[in-house]
XYZ file of C-alpha atoms in Angstrom:
582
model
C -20.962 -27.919 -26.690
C -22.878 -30.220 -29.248
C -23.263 -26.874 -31.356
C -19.513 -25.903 -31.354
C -18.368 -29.614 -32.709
C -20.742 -29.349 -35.749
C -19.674 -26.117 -36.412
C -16.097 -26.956 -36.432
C -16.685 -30.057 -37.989
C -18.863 -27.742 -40.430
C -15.484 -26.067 -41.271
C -15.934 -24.121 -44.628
C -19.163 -25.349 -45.330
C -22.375 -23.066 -45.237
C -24.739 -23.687 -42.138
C -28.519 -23.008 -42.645
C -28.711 -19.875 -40.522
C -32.606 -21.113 -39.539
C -32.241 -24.535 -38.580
C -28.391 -24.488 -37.164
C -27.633 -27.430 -39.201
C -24.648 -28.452 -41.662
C -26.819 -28.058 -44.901
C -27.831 -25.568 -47.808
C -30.262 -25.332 -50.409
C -28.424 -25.509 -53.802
C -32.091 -24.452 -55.543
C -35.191 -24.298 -54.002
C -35.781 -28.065 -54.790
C -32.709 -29.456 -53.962
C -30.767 -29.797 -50.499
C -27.301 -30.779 -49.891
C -26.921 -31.643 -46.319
C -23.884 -34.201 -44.543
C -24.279 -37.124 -43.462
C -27.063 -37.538 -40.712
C -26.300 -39.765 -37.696
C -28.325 -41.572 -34.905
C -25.561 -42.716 -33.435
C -22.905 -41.709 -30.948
C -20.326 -40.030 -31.220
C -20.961 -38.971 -34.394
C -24.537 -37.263 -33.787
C -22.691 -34.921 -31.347
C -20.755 -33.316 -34.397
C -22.811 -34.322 -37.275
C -26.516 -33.388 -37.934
C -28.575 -35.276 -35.586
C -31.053 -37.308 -37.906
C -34.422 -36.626 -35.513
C -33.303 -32.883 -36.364
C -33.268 -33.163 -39.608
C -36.496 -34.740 -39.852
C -37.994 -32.077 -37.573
C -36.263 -29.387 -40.064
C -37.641 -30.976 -42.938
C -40.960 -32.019 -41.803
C -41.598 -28.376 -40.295
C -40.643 -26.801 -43.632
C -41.947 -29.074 -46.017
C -44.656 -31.586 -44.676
C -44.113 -35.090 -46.056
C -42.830 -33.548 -49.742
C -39.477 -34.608 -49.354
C -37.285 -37.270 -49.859
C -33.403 -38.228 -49.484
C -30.667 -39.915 -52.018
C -27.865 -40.820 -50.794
C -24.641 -41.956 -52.033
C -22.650 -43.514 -49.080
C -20.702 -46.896 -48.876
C -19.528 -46.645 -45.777
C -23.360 -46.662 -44.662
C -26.128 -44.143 -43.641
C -25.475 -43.552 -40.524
C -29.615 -44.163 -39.648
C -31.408 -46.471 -40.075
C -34.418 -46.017 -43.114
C -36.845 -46.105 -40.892
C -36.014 -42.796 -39.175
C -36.735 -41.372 -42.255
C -40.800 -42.860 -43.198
C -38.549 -45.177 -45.628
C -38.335 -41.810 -47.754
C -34.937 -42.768 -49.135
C -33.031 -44.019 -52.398
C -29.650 -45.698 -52.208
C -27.020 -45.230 -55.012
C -24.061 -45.607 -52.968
C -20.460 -45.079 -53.968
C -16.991 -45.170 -51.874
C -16.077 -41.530 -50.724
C -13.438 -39.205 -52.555
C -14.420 -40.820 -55.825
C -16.536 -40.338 -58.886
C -19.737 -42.069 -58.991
C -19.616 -45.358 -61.623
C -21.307 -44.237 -64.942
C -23.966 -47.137 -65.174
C -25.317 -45.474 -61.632
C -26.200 -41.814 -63.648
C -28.863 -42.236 -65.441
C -30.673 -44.015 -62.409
C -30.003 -41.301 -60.128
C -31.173 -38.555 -62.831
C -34.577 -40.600 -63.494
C -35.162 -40.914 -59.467
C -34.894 -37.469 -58.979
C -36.501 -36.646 -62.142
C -39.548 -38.457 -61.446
C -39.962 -37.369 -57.945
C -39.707 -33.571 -58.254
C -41.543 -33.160 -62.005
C -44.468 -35.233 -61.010
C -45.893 -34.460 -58.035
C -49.105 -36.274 -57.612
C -50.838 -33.578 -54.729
C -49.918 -30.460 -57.259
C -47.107 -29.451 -54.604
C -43.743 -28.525 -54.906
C -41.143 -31.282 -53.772
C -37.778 -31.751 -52.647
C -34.713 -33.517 -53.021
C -31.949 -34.051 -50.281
C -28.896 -35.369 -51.199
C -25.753 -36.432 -48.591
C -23.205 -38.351 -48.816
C -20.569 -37.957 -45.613
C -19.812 -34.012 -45.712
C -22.150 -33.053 -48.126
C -19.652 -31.810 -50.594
C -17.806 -34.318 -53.271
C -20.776 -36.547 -54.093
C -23.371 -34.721 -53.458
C -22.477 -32.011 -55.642
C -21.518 -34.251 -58.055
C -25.458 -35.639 -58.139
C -26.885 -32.310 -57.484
C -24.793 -30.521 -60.366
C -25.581 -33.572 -62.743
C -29.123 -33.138 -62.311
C -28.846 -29.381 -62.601
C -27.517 -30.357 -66.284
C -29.256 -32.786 -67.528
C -33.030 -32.332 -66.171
C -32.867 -28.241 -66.104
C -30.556 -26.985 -68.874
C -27.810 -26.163 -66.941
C -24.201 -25.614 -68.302
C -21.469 -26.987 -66.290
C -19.798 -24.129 -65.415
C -22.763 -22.525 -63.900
C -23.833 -25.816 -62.006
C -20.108 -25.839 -60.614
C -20.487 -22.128 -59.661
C -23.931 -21.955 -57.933
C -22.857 -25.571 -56.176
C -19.908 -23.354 -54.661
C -21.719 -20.683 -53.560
C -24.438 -22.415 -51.503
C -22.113 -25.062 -50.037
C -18.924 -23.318 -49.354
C -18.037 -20.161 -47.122
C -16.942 -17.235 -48.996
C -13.256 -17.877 -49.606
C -12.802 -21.728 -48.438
C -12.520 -23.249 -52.192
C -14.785 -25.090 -54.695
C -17.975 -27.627 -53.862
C -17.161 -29.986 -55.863
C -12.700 -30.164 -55.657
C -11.860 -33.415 -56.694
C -10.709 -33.550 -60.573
C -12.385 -36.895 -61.064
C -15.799 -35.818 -59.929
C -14.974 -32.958 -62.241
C -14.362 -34.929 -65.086
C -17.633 -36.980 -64.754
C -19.839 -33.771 -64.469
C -17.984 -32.934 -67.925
C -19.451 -36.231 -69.122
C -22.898 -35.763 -68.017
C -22.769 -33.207 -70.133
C -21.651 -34.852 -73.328
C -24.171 -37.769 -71.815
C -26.762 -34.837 -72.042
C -26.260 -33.318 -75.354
C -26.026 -37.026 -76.667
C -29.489 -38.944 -76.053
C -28.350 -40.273 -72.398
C -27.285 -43.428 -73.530
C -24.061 -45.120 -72.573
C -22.779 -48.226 -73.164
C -21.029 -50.537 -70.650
C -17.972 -52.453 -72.249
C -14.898 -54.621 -70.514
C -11.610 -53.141 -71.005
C -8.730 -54.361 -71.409
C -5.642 -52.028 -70.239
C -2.744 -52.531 -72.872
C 0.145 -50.174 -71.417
C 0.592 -47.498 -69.119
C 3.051 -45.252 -70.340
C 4.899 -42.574 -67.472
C 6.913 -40.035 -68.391
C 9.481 -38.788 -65.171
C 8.533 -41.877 -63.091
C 10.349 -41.409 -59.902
C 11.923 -44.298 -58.100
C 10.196 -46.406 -55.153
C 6.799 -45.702 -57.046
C 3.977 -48.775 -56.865
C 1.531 -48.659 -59.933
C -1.916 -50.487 -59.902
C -5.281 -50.602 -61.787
C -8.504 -50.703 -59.805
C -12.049 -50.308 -60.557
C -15.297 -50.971 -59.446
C -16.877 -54.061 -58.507
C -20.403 -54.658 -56.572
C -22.300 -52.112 -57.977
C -20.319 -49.287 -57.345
C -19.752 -50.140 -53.269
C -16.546 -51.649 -53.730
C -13.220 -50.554 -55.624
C -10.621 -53.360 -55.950
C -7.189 -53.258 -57.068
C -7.150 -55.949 -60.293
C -3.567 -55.834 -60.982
C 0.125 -54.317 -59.064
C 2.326 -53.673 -61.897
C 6.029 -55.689 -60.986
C 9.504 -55.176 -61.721
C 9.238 -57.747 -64.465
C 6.196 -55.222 -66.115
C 8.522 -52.473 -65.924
C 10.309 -51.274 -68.976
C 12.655 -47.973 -69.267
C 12.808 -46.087 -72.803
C 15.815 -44.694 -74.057
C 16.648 -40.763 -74.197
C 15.375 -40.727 -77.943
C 12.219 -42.726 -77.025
C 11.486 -40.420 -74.029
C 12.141 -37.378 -75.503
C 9.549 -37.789 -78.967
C 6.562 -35.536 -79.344
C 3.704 -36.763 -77.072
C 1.684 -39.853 -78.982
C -2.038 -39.091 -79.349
C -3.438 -42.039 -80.626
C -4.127 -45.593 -79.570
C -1.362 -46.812 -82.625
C 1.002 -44.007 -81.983
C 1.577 -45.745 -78.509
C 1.063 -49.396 -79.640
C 3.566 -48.911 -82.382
C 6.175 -46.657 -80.558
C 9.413 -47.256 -82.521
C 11.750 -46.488 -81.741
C 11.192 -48.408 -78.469
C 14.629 -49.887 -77.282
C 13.263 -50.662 -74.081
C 15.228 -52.135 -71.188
C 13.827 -54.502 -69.079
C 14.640 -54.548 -65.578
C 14.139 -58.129 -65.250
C 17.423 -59.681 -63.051
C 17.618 -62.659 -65.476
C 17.863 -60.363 -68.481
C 20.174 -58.219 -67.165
C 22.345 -60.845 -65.929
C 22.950 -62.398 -69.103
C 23.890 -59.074 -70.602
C 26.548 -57.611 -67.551
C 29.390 -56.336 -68.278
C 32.718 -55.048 -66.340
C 31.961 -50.880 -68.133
C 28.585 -48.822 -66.533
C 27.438 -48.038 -69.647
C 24.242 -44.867 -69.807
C 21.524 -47.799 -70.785
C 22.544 -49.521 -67.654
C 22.212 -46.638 -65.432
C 18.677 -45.543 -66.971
C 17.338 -48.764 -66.696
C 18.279 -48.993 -62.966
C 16.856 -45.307 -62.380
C 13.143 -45.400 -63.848
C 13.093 -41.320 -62.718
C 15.256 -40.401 -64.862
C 13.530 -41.181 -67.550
C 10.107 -42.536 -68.957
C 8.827 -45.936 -67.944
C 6.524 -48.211 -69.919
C 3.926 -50.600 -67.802
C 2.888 -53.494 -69.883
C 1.240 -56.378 -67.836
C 2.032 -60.101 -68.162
C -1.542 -61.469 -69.098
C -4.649 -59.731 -70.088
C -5.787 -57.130 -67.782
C -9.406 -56.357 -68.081
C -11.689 -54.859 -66.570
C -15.355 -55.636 -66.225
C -16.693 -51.892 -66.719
C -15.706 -48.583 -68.359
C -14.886 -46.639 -65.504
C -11.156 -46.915 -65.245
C -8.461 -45.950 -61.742
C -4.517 -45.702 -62.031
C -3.609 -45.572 -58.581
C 0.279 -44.711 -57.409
C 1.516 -44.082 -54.307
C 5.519 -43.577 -53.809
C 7.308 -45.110 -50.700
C 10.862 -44.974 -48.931
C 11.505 -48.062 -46.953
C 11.898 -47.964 -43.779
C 12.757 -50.469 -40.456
C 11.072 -53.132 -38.784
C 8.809 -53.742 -41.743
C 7.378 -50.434 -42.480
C 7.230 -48.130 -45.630
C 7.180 -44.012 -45.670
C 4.797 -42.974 -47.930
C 5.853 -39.898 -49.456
C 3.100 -39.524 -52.448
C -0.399 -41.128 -52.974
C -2.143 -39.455 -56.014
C -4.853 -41.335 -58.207
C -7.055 -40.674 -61.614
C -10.336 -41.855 -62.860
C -11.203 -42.070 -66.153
C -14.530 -43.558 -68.417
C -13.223 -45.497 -71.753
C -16.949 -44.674 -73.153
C -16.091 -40.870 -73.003
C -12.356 -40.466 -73.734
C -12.053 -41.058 -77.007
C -14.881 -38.766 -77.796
C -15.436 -36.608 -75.132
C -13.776 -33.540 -76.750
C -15.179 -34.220 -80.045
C -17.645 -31.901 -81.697
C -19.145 -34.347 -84.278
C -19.900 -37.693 -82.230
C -21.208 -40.899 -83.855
C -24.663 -40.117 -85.805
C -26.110 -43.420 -83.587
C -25.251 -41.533 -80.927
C -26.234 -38.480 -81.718
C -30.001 -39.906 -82.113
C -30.325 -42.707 -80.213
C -34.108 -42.617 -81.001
C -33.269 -43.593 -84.762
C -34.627 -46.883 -85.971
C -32.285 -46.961 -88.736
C -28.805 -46.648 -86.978
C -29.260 -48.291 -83.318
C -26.589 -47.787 -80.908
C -24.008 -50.592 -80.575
C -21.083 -51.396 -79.354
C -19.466 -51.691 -82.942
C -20.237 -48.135 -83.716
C -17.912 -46.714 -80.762
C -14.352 -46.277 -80.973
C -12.817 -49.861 -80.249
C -9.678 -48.038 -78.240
C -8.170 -45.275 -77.091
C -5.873 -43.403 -75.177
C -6.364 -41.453 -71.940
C -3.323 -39.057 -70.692
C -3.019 -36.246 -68.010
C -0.045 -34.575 -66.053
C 0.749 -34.791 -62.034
C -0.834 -31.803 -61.492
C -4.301 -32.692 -62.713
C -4.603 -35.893 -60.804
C -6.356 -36.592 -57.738
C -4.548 -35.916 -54.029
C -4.971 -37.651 -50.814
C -9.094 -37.710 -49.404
C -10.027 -35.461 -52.304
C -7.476 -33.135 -51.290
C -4.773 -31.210 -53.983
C -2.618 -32.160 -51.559
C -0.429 -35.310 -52.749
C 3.188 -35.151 -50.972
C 6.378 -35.573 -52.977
C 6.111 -35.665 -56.859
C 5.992 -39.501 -58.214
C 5.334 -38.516 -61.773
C 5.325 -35.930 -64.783
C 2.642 -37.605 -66.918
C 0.789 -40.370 -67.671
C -1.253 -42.060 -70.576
C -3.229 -45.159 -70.179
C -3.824 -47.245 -73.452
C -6.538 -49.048 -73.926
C -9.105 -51.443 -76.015
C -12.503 -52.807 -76.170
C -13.630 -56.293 -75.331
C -16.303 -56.853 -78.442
C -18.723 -59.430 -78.554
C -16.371 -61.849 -80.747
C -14.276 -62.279 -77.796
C -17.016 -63.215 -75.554
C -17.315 -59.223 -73.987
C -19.865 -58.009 -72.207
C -21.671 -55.370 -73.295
C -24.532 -53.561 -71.851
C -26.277 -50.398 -73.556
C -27.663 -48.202 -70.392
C -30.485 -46.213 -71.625
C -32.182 -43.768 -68.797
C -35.441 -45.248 -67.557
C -38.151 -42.786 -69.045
C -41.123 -41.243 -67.163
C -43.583 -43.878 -65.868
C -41.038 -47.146 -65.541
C -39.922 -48.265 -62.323
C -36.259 -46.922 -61.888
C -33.749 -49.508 -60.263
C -31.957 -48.639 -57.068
C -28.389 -49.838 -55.877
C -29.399 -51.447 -52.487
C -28.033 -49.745 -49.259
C -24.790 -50.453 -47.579
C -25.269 -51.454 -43.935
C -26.230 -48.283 -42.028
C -24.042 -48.922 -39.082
C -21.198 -48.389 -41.136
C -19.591 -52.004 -41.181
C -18.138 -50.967 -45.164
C -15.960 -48.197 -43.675
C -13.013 -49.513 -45.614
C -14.661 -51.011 -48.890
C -12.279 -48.686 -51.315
C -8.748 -49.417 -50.837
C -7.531 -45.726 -51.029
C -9.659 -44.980 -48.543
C -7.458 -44.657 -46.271
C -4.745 -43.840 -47.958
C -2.021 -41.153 -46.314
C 1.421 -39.758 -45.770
C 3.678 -41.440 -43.669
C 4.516 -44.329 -41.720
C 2.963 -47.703 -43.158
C 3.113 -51.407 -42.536
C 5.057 -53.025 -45.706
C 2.320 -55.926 -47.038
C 3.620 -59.253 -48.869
C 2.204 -57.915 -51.808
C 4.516 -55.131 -52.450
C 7.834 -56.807 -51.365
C 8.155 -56.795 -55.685
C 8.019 -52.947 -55.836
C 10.880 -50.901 -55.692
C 11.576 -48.608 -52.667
C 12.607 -44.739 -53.528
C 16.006 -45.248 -51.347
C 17.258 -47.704 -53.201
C 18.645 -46.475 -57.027
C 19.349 -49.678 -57.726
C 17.272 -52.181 -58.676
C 17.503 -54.894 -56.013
C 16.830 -58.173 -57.404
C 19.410 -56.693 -60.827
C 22.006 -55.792 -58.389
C 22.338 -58.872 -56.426
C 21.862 -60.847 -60.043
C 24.810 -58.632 -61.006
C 26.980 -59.999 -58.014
C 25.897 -63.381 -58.154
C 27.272 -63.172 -62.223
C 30.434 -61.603 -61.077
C 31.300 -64.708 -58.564
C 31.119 -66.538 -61.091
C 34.425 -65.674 -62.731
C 33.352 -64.431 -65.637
C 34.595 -60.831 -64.714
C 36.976 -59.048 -61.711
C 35.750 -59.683 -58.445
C 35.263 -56.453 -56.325
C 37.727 -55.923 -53.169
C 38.376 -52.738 -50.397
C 41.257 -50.269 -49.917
C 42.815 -52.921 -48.188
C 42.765 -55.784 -50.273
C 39.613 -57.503 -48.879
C 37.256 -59.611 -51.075
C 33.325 -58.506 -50.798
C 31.538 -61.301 -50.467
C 27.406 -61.475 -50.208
C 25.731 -61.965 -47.448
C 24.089 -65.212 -46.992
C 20.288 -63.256 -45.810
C 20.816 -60.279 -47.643
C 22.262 -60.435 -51.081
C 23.214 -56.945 -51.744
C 25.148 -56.441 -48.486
C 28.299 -57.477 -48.960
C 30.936 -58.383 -46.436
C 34.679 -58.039 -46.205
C 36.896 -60.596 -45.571
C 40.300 -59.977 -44.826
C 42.775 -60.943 -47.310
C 46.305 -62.882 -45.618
C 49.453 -61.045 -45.120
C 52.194 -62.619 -46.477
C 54.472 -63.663 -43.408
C 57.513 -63.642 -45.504
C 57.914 -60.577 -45.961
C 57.879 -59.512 -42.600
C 61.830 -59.324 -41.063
C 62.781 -61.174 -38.206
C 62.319 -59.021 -34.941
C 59.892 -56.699 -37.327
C 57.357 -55.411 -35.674
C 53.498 -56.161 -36.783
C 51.007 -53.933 -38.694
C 49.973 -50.700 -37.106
C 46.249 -50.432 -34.898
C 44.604 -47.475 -34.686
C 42.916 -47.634 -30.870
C 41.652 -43.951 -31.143
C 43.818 -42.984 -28.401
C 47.258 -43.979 -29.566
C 49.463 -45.820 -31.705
C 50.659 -48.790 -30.755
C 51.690 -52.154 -32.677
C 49.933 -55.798 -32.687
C 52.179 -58.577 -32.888
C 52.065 -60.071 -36.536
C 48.723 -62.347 -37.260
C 50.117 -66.122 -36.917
C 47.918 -69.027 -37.168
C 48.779 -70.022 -33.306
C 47.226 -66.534 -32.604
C 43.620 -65.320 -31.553
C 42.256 -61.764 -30.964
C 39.280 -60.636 -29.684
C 38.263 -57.373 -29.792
C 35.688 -55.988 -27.437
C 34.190 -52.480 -27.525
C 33.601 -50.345 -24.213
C 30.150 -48.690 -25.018
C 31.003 -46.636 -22.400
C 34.055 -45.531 -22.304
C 33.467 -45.016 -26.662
C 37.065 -46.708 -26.625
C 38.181 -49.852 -27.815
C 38.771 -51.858 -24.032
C 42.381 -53.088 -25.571
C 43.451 -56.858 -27.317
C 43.384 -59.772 -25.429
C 45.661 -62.270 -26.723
C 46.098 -65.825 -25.712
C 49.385 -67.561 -25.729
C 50.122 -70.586 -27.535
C 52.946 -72.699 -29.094
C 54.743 -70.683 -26.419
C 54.611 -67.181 -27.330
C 54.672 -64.903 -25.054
C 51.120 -63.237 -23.765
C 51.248 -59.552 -24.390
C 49.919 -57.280 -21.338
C 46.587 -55.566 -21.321
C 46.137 -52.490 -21.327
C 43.955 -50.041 -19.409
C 42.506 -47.087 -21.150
C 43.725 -44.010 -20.015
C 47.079 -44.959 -19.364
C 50.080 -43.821 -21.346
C 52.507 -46.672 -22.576
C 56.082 -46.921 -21.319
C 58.536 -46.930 -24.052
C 59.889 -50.460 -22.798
C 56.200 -51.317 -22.500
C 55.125 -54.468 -24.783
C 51.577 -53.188 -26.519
């Protein structure tokens, strides 16, 4: 039974045909295994880690160690492994943070190329499934310690982890994109430099409504992503047609210095200063962000203590009793160190050769800001899935500048530790998995949702009007500035005192006057007949009650006062007399 959980748990991932266990060897040095428990449930459908040993021990004596990248802990304690582990740990379904690279490279680097008993050693790397970040690791050391190219890294990852058929080893565009810049790390000296950002704008082009927009990024060495700043409706500014429709801005000052920018606020105090009685086309395209694009420009500064950079949306419909339905969750990462010259073919000479006494690498030698953009379709899905529901978006750019050392930035130049030196390790996240949750998108998913204080500032996709501008809009129109809004039937809406944009009618007075002596009153509808209410009178009360039942209305009561005479109730079902009073 144990046997046919881990091999559905396996799913499209190769098993060792030898040992029976969820793991491969991408080269003969290097293993890519899941996650090894000691603990139940889990070691009934993931490799048992006294198995593992006994696989590894039988096969390779005491030449092997493990690196593993989990933040949601081990699984085992290190002792169940001789203490034959290194800890770089990083929060699943997301790219590794830069600074942890060239530690990881030099680990492995020093333990396979210098063996001190002549013998050949290996390196196991796991994360939870063995897939995202361990082929990211695996297929970064491929390239920068052996020569490899990316695309044949990427391939012969593929082909060892995955059945034939079942899709690529590593799947997630982000951990794609930082295997890209290993490479550039590669061909450039491995040196990268660690610099505060400061996000400027975040420009979206189709921006659908209901859709929440925040920047995260990592914090505690990698273990931890945290959100640093929600984007409001105050943030939010909608371009005109003209604006939306230019060529697509490529540089850091093409974006800064987008004129024509006749943006629209949807701030409720600004747009109650400017209503008007006509629904002009600015109006309706700054209450509609989706129809066209939207410009994110935050309040104060929002920086960011390293390179490695997250725009995280997700898209929700509210629903009852304090819940949202998430239709969309899709997220990017991106490295400010790389983008601005990661597809550039003649880099910085100081970077170029970092070995040079005469040029050193600093921080004033790199591109001071930039501009990072990519469409819907190339941004991450739910769990490292393509998979992201509804679409929230078209495209996005991020711009974006460089804290420098005259405003107090911090700024660290990460060289990788060469042969001989001590290499520094991450520290391990607790192994009984108490960090489960440590990245908020985590657990991100489809559906159902409870609604958090935090967002109650973020538009819902139901609503295509903005809220807080509507009921402004209302609120400016009792005023008396401009024509108060009334029914078919004369009524005058009036807000609701809980709920400002609900709106209820109140009945407007019928002039007695005009009503003949002997007249009869207005016409009621019952839903089974006509008949005819006396006319309303100020001595007169009415209640109405509703048979559930029956699906009827039950009939008017009437009380009689100031004499009048008390009209007779009626029972459903049974036709009035022509003599009959109603």
């Amino acid at each position: 039974m144990a046997s046919l959980l881990r091999q559905i748990v396996a799913g499209p991932r190769s098993r060792h045909p030898e040992a029976g266990l969820d793991l491969c060897y991408v080269t003969d040095n290097i293993i890519a295994t899941s996650g090894p428990s000691s603990t139940y449930p889990q070691r009934a459908y993931r490799n048992p880690t006294d198995a593992l040993v006994k696989f590894l021990d039988y096969k390779h004596g005491s030449d092997w160690a493990i690196w593993e990248f989990r933040a949601e802990g081990t699984g085992y304690p290190d002792s169940e492994v001789y203490n034959r582990i290194r800890h770089y740990p990083w929060p699943d379904h997301h790219p590794p943070p830069f600074a942890l690279i060239p530690n990881i490279m030099a680990s492995m680097r020093d333990w396979l190329k210098d063996p001190q008993d002549g013998k050949e050693r290996v390196v196991v790397v796991h994360c939870k499934a063995g897939k995202g970040r361990s082929g990211t690791s695996a297929c970064s050391y491929l390239i920068s310690e052996e020569g490899w190219s990316v695309e044949d890294a990427l391939t012969r990852f593929t082909a060892r982890r995955m059945r034939s058929g079942f899709g690529s080893g590593v799947s997630i565009p982000s951990q794609v994109r930082w295997i890209r810049y290993v490479d550039w790390w590669t061909q450039h000296g491995k040196v990268y430099v660690e610099r505060q950002i400061e996000v400027l704008e975040v420009h979206v082009w189709g921006l659908r409504d209901g859709v929440k927009v925040a920047v995260e990024g990592f914090v505690d060495k990698g273990r931890t992503i945290k959100t640093f700043h929600t984007f409001g409706r105050h943030e939010r500014m909608v371009m005109d047609n003209a604006s939306a429709d230019t060529a697509k801005s490529t540089t850091y000052q093409d974006h800064i210095n987008e004129k024509p920018l006749p943006l629209h606020e949807s701030n409720p105090q600004s747009e109650s200063r400017n209503t008007s009685n006509s629904s002009s086309t600015s109006d309706k395209v700054a209450f509609e962000p989706g129809a066209n694009a939207v410009l994110f420009r935050p309040t104060e500064p929002l920086i960011l203590p390293t390179s490695d950079i997250n725009i995280d949306f997700e898209r929700r419909n509210k629903a009852a009793y304090g819940f949202t339905m998430v239709t969309s969750v899709a997220h990017v990462w991106f490295n400010a160190f790389f983008e601005p010259q990661h597809s550039s073919t003649s880099p910085p000479s100081s970077i170029t050769s970092p070995s040079s006494s005469t040029n050193p690498l600093s921080s004033k030698s790199l591109p001071d800001s930039g501009v990072f953009e990519i469409s819907w379709e190339a941004m991450d899905g739910i769990k490292g899935s393509a998979r992201k529901g509804t679409r929230a978006l078209d495209r996005l750019a991020v711009v974006w500048r460089a804290i420098d050392d005259s405003e107090n930035g911090i700024t660290k130049i990460i060289a990788q530790p060469p042969k001989g030196e001590p290499v520094p390790e991450s520290g391990a996240a607790d192994w009984k998995g108490a960090n489960q949750e440590s990245a908020p998108t985590l657990g991100k998913d489809l559906g159902l949702r409870a609604e958090t204080p935090n967002s109650a500032h973020v538009s819902k996709a139901n609503s295509m009007v903005d809220i807080e501008a509507a009921a402004s809009k209302v609120k400016s129109n009792d005023s008396g500035a401009s024509v108060r809004s009334h029914g078919p039937e004369g009524e005058e809406h009036i807000l609701h005192p809980d709920h400002p944009t609900i709106s209820i009618s109140e009945p407007s007075p019928i002039d007695h006057s005009r009503l003949n002596p002997g007249q009869n009153g207005p016409e009621v509808d019952l839903g089974m007949q006509k008949v005819h209410s006396p006319a309303h009178s100020p001595g007169i009360t009415r209640d109405l009650e509703f048979d559930k039942a029956a699906g009827i209305e039950n009939g008017l009561k009437a009380v009689s006062i100031d004499g009048l005479p008390t009209p007779k109730r009626h029972i459903p079902g049974q036709f009035l007399k022509d003599d009959d009073d109603p």
